mmCIF file of C-alpha atoms and ligand atoms in Angstrom:
data_model
loop_
_atom_site.group_PDB
_atom_site.id
_atom_site.type_symbol
_atom_site.label_atom_id
_atom_site.label_comp_id
_atom_site.label_asym_id
_atom_site.label_seq_id
_atom_site.Cartn_x
_atom_site.Cartn_y
_atom_site.Cartn_z
ATOM 1 C CA UNK A 1 216.092 323.254 43.090
ATOM 2 C CA UNK A 2 218.309 321.406 40.516
ATOM 3 C CA UNK A 3 217.483 317.742 40.184
ATOM 4 C CA UNK A 4 220.371 315.292 40.792
ATOM 5 C CA UNK A 5 219.512 312.163 38.754
ATOM 6 C CA UNK A 6 222.921 310.596 39.437
ATOM 7 C CA UNK A 7 221.475 309.884 42.852
ATOM 8 C CA UNK A 8 218.809 307.615 41.413
ATOM 9 C CA UNK A 9 221.606 305.301 39.868
ATOM 10 C CA UNK A 10 222.716 304.545 43.681
ATOM 11 C CA UNK A 11 219.341 303.153 44.793
ATOM 12 C CA UNK A 12 219.020 299.459 44.499
ATOM 13 C CA UNK A 13 217.392 298.236 41.166
ATOM 14 C CA UNK A 14 213.856 297.662 42.025
ATOM 15 C CA UNK A 15 213.526 301.053 44.079
ATOM 16 C CA UNK A 16 214.849 302.793 40.726
ATOM 17 C CA UNK A 17 211.690 301.609 38.774
ATOM 18 C CA UNK A 18 209.513 301.734 41.737
ATOM 19 C CA UNK A 19 206.265 303.648 41.393
ATOM 20 C CA UNK A 20 204.774 304.609 45.042
ATOM 21 C CA UNK A 21 201.757 303.717 46.480
ATOM 22 C CA UNK A 22 199.040 306.179 45.476
ATOM 23 C CA UNK A 23 196.632 306.842 48.617
ATOM 24 C CA UNK A 24 193.195 308.490 48.366
ATOM 25 C CA UNK A 25 193.028 312.187 48.097
ATOM 26 C CA UNK A 26 192.636 313.417 51.615
ATOM 27 C CA UNK A 27 189.564 315.584 52.498
ATOM 28 C CA UNK A 28 191.670 318.808 53.614
ATOM 29 C CA UNK A 29 193.475 318.808 50.350
ATOM 30 C CA UNK A 30 190.206 318.921 48.311
ATOM 31 C CA UNK A 31 188.861 321.271 50.323
ATOM 32 C CA UNK A 32 191.900 323.514 50.077
ATOM 33 C CA UNK A 33 192.090 323.013 46.166
ATOM 34 C CA UNK A 34 188.532 323.961 45.571
ATOM 35 C CA UNK A 35 187.383 325.772 48.449
ATOM 36 C CA UNK A 36 184.737 323.483 49.155
ATOM 37 C CA UNK A 37 183.313 323.526 52.672
ATOM 38 C CA UNK A 38 181.327 319.709 52.547
ATOM 39 C CA UNK A 39 183.692 316.875 51.108
ATOM 40 C CA UNK A 40 182.866 313.331 51.294
ATOM 41 C CA UNK A 41 185.579 310.878 51.149
ATOM 42 C CA UNK A 42 184.609 307.363 50.022
ATOM 43 C CA UNK A 43 188.116 306.660 48.771
ATOM 44 C CA UNK A 44 190.167 304.455 51.248
ATOM 45 C CA UNK A 45 187.693 302.281 52.909
ATOM 46 C CA UNK A 46 187.864 303.989 56.217
ATOM 47 C CA UNK A 47 184.866 303.634 58.699
ATOM 48 C CA UNK A 48 182.213 306.016 58.157
ATOM 49 C CA UNK A 49 181.045 305.909 61.760
ATOM 50 C CA UNK A 50 184.723 307.240 62.969
ATOM 51 C CA UNK A 51 186.599 305.528 65.746
ATOM 52 C CA UNK A 52 185.229 303.618 68.684
ATOM 53 C CA UNK A 53 184.242 306.198 71.463
ATOM 54 C CA UNK A 54 185.949 303.313 74.049
ATOM 55 C CA UNK A 55 189.151 303.739 71.684
ATOM 56 C CA UNK A 56 188.977 307.718 71.937
ATOM 57 C CA UNK A 57 188.617 307.536 75.834
ATOM 58 C CA UNK A 58 191.620 304.972 76.184
ATOM 59 C CA UNK A 59 194.003 307.485 73.964
ATOM 60 C CA UNK A 60 192.878 310.432 76.590
ATOM 61 C CA UNK A 61 193.652 308.438 79.411
ATOM 62 C CA UNK A 62 197.049 307.457 77.972
ATOM 63 C CA UNK A 63 198.163 310.934 77.172
ATOM 64 C CA UNK A 64 199.998 311.659 80.384
ATOM 65 C CA UNK A 65 202.324 308.521 79.609
ATOM 66 C CA UNK A 66 203.494 309.880 76.391
ATOM 67 C CA UNK A 67 206.921 310.771 77.634
ATOM 68 C CA UNK A 68 207.510 306.985 77.844
ATOM 69 C CA UNK A 69 208.294 304.438 74.948
ATOM 70 C CA UNK A 70 205.545 302.031 74.100
ATOM 71 C CA UNK A 71 205.383 298.495 75.151
ATOM 72 C CA UNK A 72 207.639 297.294 72.496
ATOM 73 C CA UNK A 73 206.436 293.504 72.956
ATOM 74 C CA UNK A 74 202.838 294.828 72.768
ATOM 75 C CA UNK A 75 201.814 292.561 75.559
ATOM 76 C CA UNK A 76 198.219 293.659 76.486
ATOM 77 C CA UNK A 77 197.035 293.999 72.836
ATOM 78 C CA UNK A 78 198.542 290.638 71.938
ATOM 79 C CA UNK A 79 196.838 289.055 75.038
ATOM 80 C CA UNK A 80 193.455 290.603 73.872
ATOM 81 C CA UNK A 81 193.646 289.254 70.624
ATOM 82 C CA UNK A 82 194.853 285.895 71.710
ATOM 83 C CA UNK A 83 191.895 285.830 73.929
ATOM 84 C CA UNK A 84 189.269 286.747 71.409
ATOM 85 C CA UNK A 85 190.857 284.617 68.648
ATOM 86 C CA UNK A 86 191.978 281.620 70.638
ATOM 87 C CA UNK A 87 195.421 281.782 69.573
ATOM 88 C CA UNK A 88 198.765 281.848 71.663
ATOM 89 C CA UNK A 89 200.207 285.144 72.131
ATOM 90 C CA UNK A 90 203.471 284.028 70.614
ATOM 91 C CA UNK A 91 201.622 283.555 66.971
ATOM 92 C CA UNK A 92 200.980 287.284 66.807
ATOM 93 C CA UNK A 93 202.899 290.038 65.245
ATOM 94 C CA UNK A 94 201.869 293.728 65.299
ATOM 95 C CA UNK A 95 202.697 295.953 62.665
ATOM 96 C CA UNK A 96 202.396 299.542 61.909
ATOM 97 C CA UNK A 97 199.252 299.015 59.840
ATOM 98 C CA UNK A 98 199.019 295.451 58.134
ATOM 99 C CA UNK A 99 201.048 296.986 55.316
ATOM 100 C CA UNK A 100 204.042 296.783 57.824
ATOM 101 C CA UNK A 101 203.412 293.206 58.156
ATOM 102 C CA UNK A 102 203.582 292.575 54.277
ATOM 103 C CA UNK A 103 206.690 294.551 54.163
ATOM 104 C CA UNK A 104 208.574 292.609 57.188
ATOM 105 C CA UNK A 105 207.606 289.198 55.148
ATOM 106 C CA UNK A 106 209.170 290.831 52.003
ATOM 107 C CA UNK A 107 212.384 291.797 54.044
ATOM 108 C CA UNK A 108 212.763 288.569 55.841
ATOM 109 C CA UNK A 109 212.151 286.050 53.122
ATOM 110 C CA UNK A 110 212.872 287.658 49.807
ATOM 111 C CA UNK A 111 216.011 288.091 47.785
ATOM 112 C CA UNK A 112 216.220 289.069 44.015
ATOM 113 C CA UNK A 113 216.724 285.357 43.085
ATOM 114 C CA UNK A 114 213.303 284.667 44.271
ATOM 115 C CA UNK A 115 209.598 285.187 42.937
ATOM 116 C CA UNK A 116 206.400 286.319 44.272
ATOM 117 C CA UNK A 117 203.174 285.470 43.018
ATOM 118 C CA UNK A 118 199.725 287.417 43.186
ATOM 119 C CA UNK A 119 196.605 287.825 41.162
ATOM 120 C CA UNK A 120 196.104 290.589 38.532
ATOM 121 C CA UNK A 121 193.868 293.219 40.138
ATOM 122 C CA UNK A 122 195.247 292.195 43.698
ATOM 123 C CA UNK A 123 196.331 294.880 46.411
ATOM 124 C CA UNK A 124 198.975 297.588 45.120
ATOM 125 C CA UNK A 125 201.125 296.899 48.006
ATOM 126 C CA UNK A 126 202.070 293.184 47.006
ATOM 127 C CA UNK A 127 203.843 294.661 43.938
ATOM 128 C CA UNK A 128 205.584 297.491 45.806
ATOM 129 C CA UNK A 129 207.233 295.449 48.670
ATOM 130 C CA UNK A 130 208.173 292.496 46.167
ATOM 131 C CA UNK A 131 210.098 295.307 44.056
ATOM 132 C CA UNK A 132 211.429 297.303 46.795
ATOM 133 C CA UNK A 133 213.677 294.245 47.612
ATOM 134 C CA UNK A 134 214.379 293.210 44.141
ATOM 135 C CA UNK A 135 212.225 290.012 43.787
ATOM 136 C CA UNK A 136 210.442 289.131 40.782
ATOM 137 C CA UNK A 137 206.444 289.540 40.739
ATOM 138 C CA UNK A 138 204.608 287.104 38.775
ATOM 139 C CA UNK A 139 201.059 288.203 38.123
ATOM 140 C CA UNK A 140 198.507 285.748 37.309
ATOM 141 C CA UNK A 141 195.597 287.036 35.174
ATOM 142 C CA UNK A 142 192.249 287.289 37.231
ATOM 143 C CA UNK A 143 189.304 285.027 36.956
ATOM 144 C CA UNK A 144 186.030 287.247 36.576
ATOM 145 C CA UNK A 145 188.005 289.920 38.638
ATOM 146 C CA UNK A 146 189.004 287.305 41.357
ATOM 147 C CA UNK A 147 191.943 285.169 42.171
ATOM 148 C CA UNK A 148 192.426 282.238 39.666
ATOM 149 C CA UNK A 149 193.774 279.854 42.264
ATOM 150 C CA UNK A 150 194.443 276.856 39.774
ATOM 151 C CA UNK A 151 196.260 279.174 37.443
ATOM 152 C CA UNK A 152 198.368 280.561 40.435
ATOM 153 C CA UNK A 153 199.036 277.148 41.547
ATOM 154 C CA UNK A 154 200.203 276.438 38.073
ATOM 155 C CA UNK A 155 202.850 279.295 38.271
ATOM 156 C CA UNK A 156 204.409 277.864 41.569
ATOM 157 C CA UNK A 157 208.036 276.780 41.354
ATOM 158 C CA UNK A 158 210.858 276.189 43.365
ATOM 159 C CA UNK A 159 212.125 280.096 43.100
ATOM 160 C CA UNK A 160 208.426 280.944 44.568
ATOM 161 C CA UNK A 161 209.073 281.840 48.102
ATOM 162 C CA UNK A 162 205.852 284.090 48.543
ATOM 163 C CA UNK A 163 201.956 284.175 47.417
ATOM 164 C CA UNK A 164 199.821 286.995 48.387
ATOM 165 C CA UNK A 165 196.092 286.440 48.486
ATOM 166 C CA UNK A 166 193.688 289.150 49.521
ATOM 167 C CA UNK A 167 190.408 287.701 50.864
ATOM 168 C CA UNK A 168 188.343 289.654 50.029
ATOM 169 C CA UNK A 169 190.303 291.208 47.421
ATOM 170 C CA UNK A 170 190.838 294.800 47.393
ATOM 171 C CA UNK A 171 189.759 296.690 45.127
ATOM 172 C CA UNK A 172 187.393 293.959 43.476
ATOM 173 C CA UNK A 173 185.652 292.848 46.701
ATOM 174 C CA UNK A 174 185.778 289.217 45.562
ATOM 175 C CA UNK A 175 185.753 286.472 48.015
ATOM 176 C CA UNK A 176 187.266 282.916 47.634
ATOM 177 C CA UNK A 177 185.532 279.982 49.450
ATOM 178 C CA UNK A 178 187.309 278.674 52.064
ATOM 179 C CA UNK A 179 187.558 275.475 51.070
ATOM 180 C CA UNK A 180 188.829 276.430 47.750
ATOM 181 C CA UNK A 181 191.519 278.450 49.743
ATOM 182 C CA UNK A 182 192.541 275.846 51.975
ATOM 183 C CA UNK A 183 193.032 273.318 48.967
ATOM 184 C CA UNK A 184 195.369 275.847 47.417
ATOM 185 C CA UNK A 185 197.376 276.323 50.881
ATOM 186 C CA UNK A 186 197.673 272.594 51.055
ATOM 187 C CA UNK A 187 198.974 272.274 47.742
ATOM 188 C CA UNK A 188 201.807 274.860 48.216
ATOM 189 C CA UNK A 189 205.216 273.205 48.601
ATOM 190 C CA UNK A 190 206.642 274.045 52.148
ATOM 191 C CA UNK A 191 209.011 276.381 50.837
ATOM 192 C CA UNK A 192 206.358 278.796 49.729
ATOM 193 C CA UNK A 193 204.820 281.157 52.271
ATOM 194 C CA UNK A 194 201.329 282.109 51.839
ATOM 195 C CA UNK A 195 200.240 285.575 53.106
ATOM 196 C CA UNK A 196 196.240 285.323 53.436
ATOM 197 C CA UNK A 197 195.523 289.193 53.838
ATOM 198 C CA UNK A 198 192.192 289.258 55.650
ATOM 199 C CA UNK A 199 192.005 293.454 55.831
ATOM 200 C CA UNK A 200 188.265 292.930 55.655
ATOM 201 C CA UNK A 201 187.663 289.939 57.486
ATOM 202 C CA UNK A 202 184.912 291.487 59.871
ATOM 203 C CA UNK A 203 182.837 292.304 56.876
ATOM 204 C CA UNK A 204 182.589 288.649 55.563
ATOM 205 C CA UNK A 205 179.147 287.704 57.333
ATOM 206 C CA UNK A 206 179.334 284.258 56.404
ATOM 207 C CA UNK A 207 182.522 282.151 55.690
ATOM 208 C CA UNK A 208 181.223 278.857 55.537
ATOM 209 C CA UNK A 209 182.394 276.357 58.134
ATOM 210 C CA UNK A 210 186.110 277.104 58.247
ATOM 211 C CA UNK A 211 187.821 279.652 60.112
ATOM 212 C CA UNK A 212 191.618 280.185 58.685
ATOM 213 C CA UNK A 213 193.023 280.418 61.758
ATOM 214 C CA UNK A 214 192.281 276.723 62.199
ATOM 215 C CA UNK A 215 194.674 276.170 59.650
ATOM 216 C CA UNK A 216 197.722 277.627 61.296
ATOM 217 C CA UNK A 217 198.027 274.161 62.936
ATOM 218 C CA UNK A 218 198.755 272.614 59.860
ATOM 219 C CA UNK A 219 200.746 274.947 57.773
ATOM 220 C CA UNK A 220 203.816 276.658 59.258
ATOM 221 C CA UNK A 221 204.351 278.881 56.072
ATOM 222 C CA UNK A 222 200.737 280.231 56.331
ATOM 223 C CA UNK A 223 200.740 283.981 57.537
ATOM 224 C CA UNK A 224 197.098 285.510 58.366
ATOM 225 C CA UNK A 225 197.127 289.393 58.356
ATOM 226 C CA UNK A 226 194.118 291.622 59.687
ATOM 227 C CA UNK A 227 194.095 295.356 60.510
ATOM 228 C CA UNK A 228 192.360 297.786 62.866
ATOM 229 C CA UNK A 229 192.025 300.388 59.962
ATOM 230 C CA UNK A 230 188.921 299.271 58.392
ATOM 231 C CA UNK A 231 186.074 297.785 60.169
ATOM 232 C CA UNK A 232 187.556 299.020 63.655
ATOM 233 C CA UNK A 233 187.805 302.674 62.357
ATOM 234 C CA UNK A 234 191.389 303.145 63.511
ATOM 235 C CA UNK A 235 193.415 303.880 60.139
ATOM 236 C CA UNK A 236 194.918 306.919 61.541
ATOM 237 C CA UNK A 237 196.676 304.969 63.957
ATOM 238 C CA UNK A 238 198.084 302.576 62.030
ATOM 239 C CA UNK A 239 197.548 299.012 63.900
ATOM 240 C CA UNK A 240 197.786 295.655 61.909
ATOM 241 C CA UNK A 241 198.484 292.225 62.982
ATOM 242 C CA UNK A 242 199.352 288.686 61.854
ATOM 243 C CA UNK A 243 198.619 285.203 63.280
ATOM 244 C CA UNK A 244 201.073 282.621 62.268
ATOM 245 C CA UNK A 245 203.274 279.874 63.680
ATOM 246 C CA UNK A 246 205.437 281.134 66.664
ATOM 247 C CA UNK A 247 208.291 280.251 64.603
ATOM 248 C CA UNK A 248 207.070 282.486 62.064
ATOM 249 C CA UNK A 249 206.433 285.533 64.306
ATOM 250 C CA UNK A 250 209.841 284.921 65.603
ATOM 251 C CA UNK A 251 211.118 285.515 62.357
ATOM 252 C CA UNK A 252 209.152 288.394 61.608
ATOM 253 C CA UNK A 253 209.907 289.939 65.265
ATOM 254 C CA UNK A 254 213.809 290.153 64.243
ATOM 255 C CA UNK A 255 213.172 292.548 61.248
ATOM 256 C CA UNK A 256 210.636 294.656 63.228
ATOM 257 C CA UNK A 257 211.380 298.091 64.509
ATOM 258 C CA UNK A 258 211.416 297.716 68.436
ATOM 259 C CA UNK A 259 208.623 300.234 68.891
ATOM 260 C CA UNK A 260 206.875 299.998 65.695
ATOM 261 C CA UNK A 261 203.371 300.457 67.263
ATOM 262 C CA UNK A 262 203.125 303.740 69.416
ATOM 263 C CA UNK A 263 201.473 303.723 72.885
ATOM 264 C CA UNK A 264 198.298 305.259 71.557
ATOM 265 C CA UNK A 265 197.528 303.096 69.085
ATOM 266 C CA UNK A 266 198.230 300.115 71.209
ATOM 267 C CA UNK A 267 195.583 301.071 73.874
ATOM 268 C CA UNK A 268 193.051 302.253 71.266
ATOM 269 C CA UNK A 269 193.276 298.871 69.363
ATOM 270 C CA UNK A 270 192.910 296.933 72.699
ATOM 271 C CA UNK A 271 189.862 299.303 73.649
ATOM 272 C CA UNK A 272 188.383 298.764 69.953
ATOM 273 C CA UNK A 273 188.547 295.401 70.047
ATOM 274 C CA UNK A 274 186.098 294.943 73.182
ATOM 275 C CA UNK A 275 183.666 297.649 71.784
ATOM 276 C CA UNK A 276 181.578 294.968 70.073
ATOM 277 C CA UNK A 277 178.701 297.616 69.696
ATOM 278 C CA UNK A 278 180.729 299.894 67.594
ATOM 279 C CA UNK A 279 181.473 296.617 65.430
ATOM 280 C CA UNK A 280 177.802 295.737 65.206
ATOM 281 C CA UNK A 281 177.102 299.468 64.083
ATOM 282 C CA UNK A 282 179.389 299.525 61.505
ATOM 283 C CA UNK A 283 178.697 296.126 59.854
ATOM 284 C CA UNK A 284 174.972 297.016 59.880
ATOM 285 C CA UNK A 285 175.811 300.336 58.223
ATOM 286 C CA UNK A 286 177.938 298.568 55.799
ATOM 287 C CA UNK A 287 175.218 295.992 54.821
ATOM 288 C CA UNK A 288 172.523 298.897 54.301
ATOM 289 C CA UNK A 289 174.961 301.107 52.427
ATOM 290 C CA UNK A 290 175.991 298.145 50.082
ATOM 291 C CA UNK A 291 172.093 297.806 49.328
ATOM 292 C CA UNK A 292 171.856 301.240 48.891
ATOM 293 C CA UNK A 293 174.988 302.043 46.304
ATOM 294 C CA UNK A 294 173.753 298.542 44.340
ATOM 295 C CA UNK A 295 170.455 299.764 43.856
ATOM 296 C CA UNK A 296 171.565 303.222 42.622
ATOM 297 C CA UNK A 297 173.975 301.537 40.277
ATOM 298 C CA UNK A 298 171.086 299.363 39.184
ATOM 299 C CA UNK A 299 168.820 302.380 38.661
ATOM 300 C CA UNK A 300 171.510 304.147 36.740
ATOM 301 C CA UNK A 301 171.983 300.936 34.605
ATOM 302 C CA UNK A 302 175.352 300.260 35.714
ATOM 303 C CA UNK A 303 177.121 297.000 36.645
ATOM 304 C CA UNK A 304 179.218 296.597 39.566
ATOM 305 C CA UNK A 305 181.729 293.771 41.006
ATOM 306 C CA UNK A 306 179.712 291.957 43.814
ATOM 307 C CA UNK A 307 181.866 292.717 47.052
ATOM 308 C CA UNK A 308 182.374 290.975 50.330
ATOM 309 C CA UNK A 309 184.200 294.162 51.682
ATOM 310 C CA UNK A 310 183.257 297.683 52.795
ATOM 311 C CA UNK A 311 183.581 299.191 49.237
ATOM 312 C CA UNK A 312 182.346 298.325 45.783
ATOM 313 C CA UNK A 313 183.706 298.812 42.280
ATOM 314 C CA UNK A 314 181.377 299.997 39.518
ATOM 315 C CA UNK A 315 181.729 299.621 35.900
ATOM 316 C CA UNK A 316 180.887 302.672 34.211
ATOM 317 C CA UNK A 317 181.542 301.259 30.768
ATOM 318 C CA UNK A 318 183.562 304.366 30.039
ATOM 319 C CA UNK A 319 187.087 305.560 31.444
ATOM 320 C CA UNK A 320 186.860 306.479 34.979
ATOM 321 C CA UNK A 321 189.126 309.204 35.556
ATOM 322 C CA UNK A 322 186.914 311.793 33.932
ATOM 323 C CA UNK A 323 183.981 310.852 35.973
ATOM 324 C CA UNK A 324 186.518 310.655 39.019
ATOM 325 C CA UNK A 325 187.658 314.213 38.345
ATOM 326 C CA UNK A 326 183.987 315.490 37.699
ATOM 327 C CA UNK A 327 182.859 313.906 41.191
ATOM 328 C CA UNK A 328 186.061 315.750 42.825
ATOM 329 C CA UNK A 329 184.680 318.935 41.568
ATOM 330 C CA UNK A 330 181.433 318.151 43.601
ATOM 331 C CA UNK A 331 183.279 317.522 46.460
ATOM 332 C CA UNK A 332 183.132 313.609 46.433
ATOM 333 C CA UNK A 333 186.107 311.626 46.539
ATOM 334 C CA UNK A 334 186.242 308.238 45.315
ATOM 335 C CA UNK A 335 189.157 305.908 44.004
ATOM 336 C CA UNK A 336 190.108 305.573 40.448
ATOM 337 C CA UNK A 337 191.578 301.998 39.746
ATOM 338 C CA UNK A 338 193.219 302.251 36.090
ATOM 339 C CA UNK A 339 196.521 301.509 38.169
ATOM 340 C CA UNK A 340 194.704 297.991 38.936
ATOM 341 C CA UNK A 341 194.123 297.589 35.282
ATOM 342 C CA UNK A 342 190.390 298.483 35.616
ATOM 343 C CA UNK A 343 190.082 301.682 33.773
ATOM 344 C CA UNK A 344 186.405 301.670 33.435
ATOM 345 C CA UNK A 345 185.831 301.011 37.173
ATOM 346 C CA UNK A 346 185.505 303.376 40.203
ATOM 347 C CA UNK A 347 185.929 302.059 43.683
ATOM 348 C CA UNK A 348 183.530 303.384 46.091
ATOM 349 C CA UNK A 349 183.743 303.021 50.103
ATOM 350 C CA UNK A 350 180.442 302.538 51.770
ATOM 351 C CA UNK A 351 179.816 305.366 53.599
ATOM 352 C CA UNK A 352 176.774 306.617 55.736
ATOM 353 C CA UNK A 353 173.295 306.635 54.213
ATOM 354 C CA UNK A 354 173.764 310.445 53.580
ATOM 355 C CA UNK A 355 177.126 310.155 52.066
ATOM 356 C CA UNK A 356 176.012 307.476 49.770
ATOM 357 C CA UNK A 357 173.188 309.637 48.688
ATOM 358 C CA UNK A 358 175.436 312.637 48.155
ATOM 359 C CA UNK A 359 177.416 310.248 45.964
ATOM 360 C CA UNK A 360 174.750 308.858 44.029
ATOM 361 C CA UNK A 361 173.284 311.918 43.310
ATOM 362 C CA UNK A 362 176.601 313.573 41.941
ATOM 363 C CA UNK A 363 177.386 310.496 40.085
ATOM 364 C CA UNK A 364 174.058 310.797 38.378
ATOM 365 C CA UNK A 365 174.767 314.254 37.502
ATOM 366 C CA UNK A 366 178.163 313.538 36.281
ATOM 367 C CA UNK A 367 177.280 310.731 33.979
ATOM 368 C CA UNK A 368 174.484 312.982 32.321
ATOM 369 C CA UNK A 369 177.015 315.896 31.633
ATOM 370 C CA UNK A 370 180.471 314.500 30.912
HETATM 371 C C1 PLP B 1 193.489 298.620 53.512
HETATM 372 C C2 PLP B 1 194.204 297.236 53.213
HETATM 373 C C3 PLP B 1 195.508 296.760 53.981
HETATM 374 C C4 PLP B 1 196.028 297.263 55.064
HETATM 375 O O1 PLP B 1 195.934 298.371 55.605
HETATM 376 P P1 PLP B 1 196.617 298.663 56.887
HETATM 377 O O2 PLP B 1 195.955 299.931 57.191
HETATM 378 O O3 PLP B 1 198.139 298.799 56.740
HETATM 379 O O4 PLP B 1 196.361 297.780 57.908
HETATM 380 C C5 PLP B 1 195.798 295.476 53.643
HETATM 381 N N1 PLP B 1 195.207 294.865 52.808
HETATM 382 C C6 PLP B 1 194.276 295.209 52.093
HETATM 383 C C7 PLP B 1 193.714 294.438 50.706
HETATM 384 C C8 PLP B 1 193.754 296.339 52.193
HETATM 385 O O5 PLP B 1 192.675 296.940 51.381
#
């Protein structure tokens, strides 16, 4: 079909320049391309144990209701979250993945006159939602791959409406101390909203004394986002949520689609939240897998960024793209992170012991042969 370039001129300025998010390669796609039978995907920080059986049973039980619209208020899931984390249901916003919440915040609060602050190597969705609404992204150089909070604070001015902080951060896995983070939020002007992205919250074994939820009482400009996609193993259903002041939740609710979470997602997330055994198994597999992978890296003489998440970025001391492609040919999908300004790293999600072993063996072969 003939490409109609003039249509691009009609898009808003930010969208004209926008480079879409690049997801991890789907297993089926690689199987199709290479005719492989066994593909190991360690590319999107998904749960290697699969979803909770309780979540699957809840979906099965809900199927006869699918002719009805979902509960647009998410009453049951919000109440389950409120009980578990000791917040008021009015403080919760549900999203189609926590990515949607990031977008709701951008839509509700940004204009082309305003600035958004985030760190170098921070999650790729922050620049996308910023650019889509035409706001200006201010990227602050990282400190040892993590957030340089002092430098970030320095960049805050009267035009800064939003700061994104991922803790732990993806793809670096770096973790800020809660005390440092609170000091940062405390120092922000009231006109600047802080989105604290805790997509990997469950993997952080020891967060120190403070839970960020307690800060919500003091900071009406704070939004904490979390997700069922990672530790809870429900990435395919798209369920994320945020905790904030009720006023903030009210604002986000105004720009939200009325049925942004589908029925199956709502019941599965509620069931997964109760499945503490699945979560414990997940955390244990992650701890052991992290040891297995980092030990493997050490044996290969490779460095890595110590990670608090369910993934680790390894430094190959050479461009990662050719190794990524060589791994693909062996049926292993990991994530190149050159688009995060980390051209020599590959990000590897923690898999099962067997998947980790297959990856390490393939990596050893690739490094010896490229
Ligand atoms: C995976 C991820 C998310 C969100 O994923 P959803 O599936 O949209 O909930 C958000 N932030 C970071 C840093 C992530 O890595």
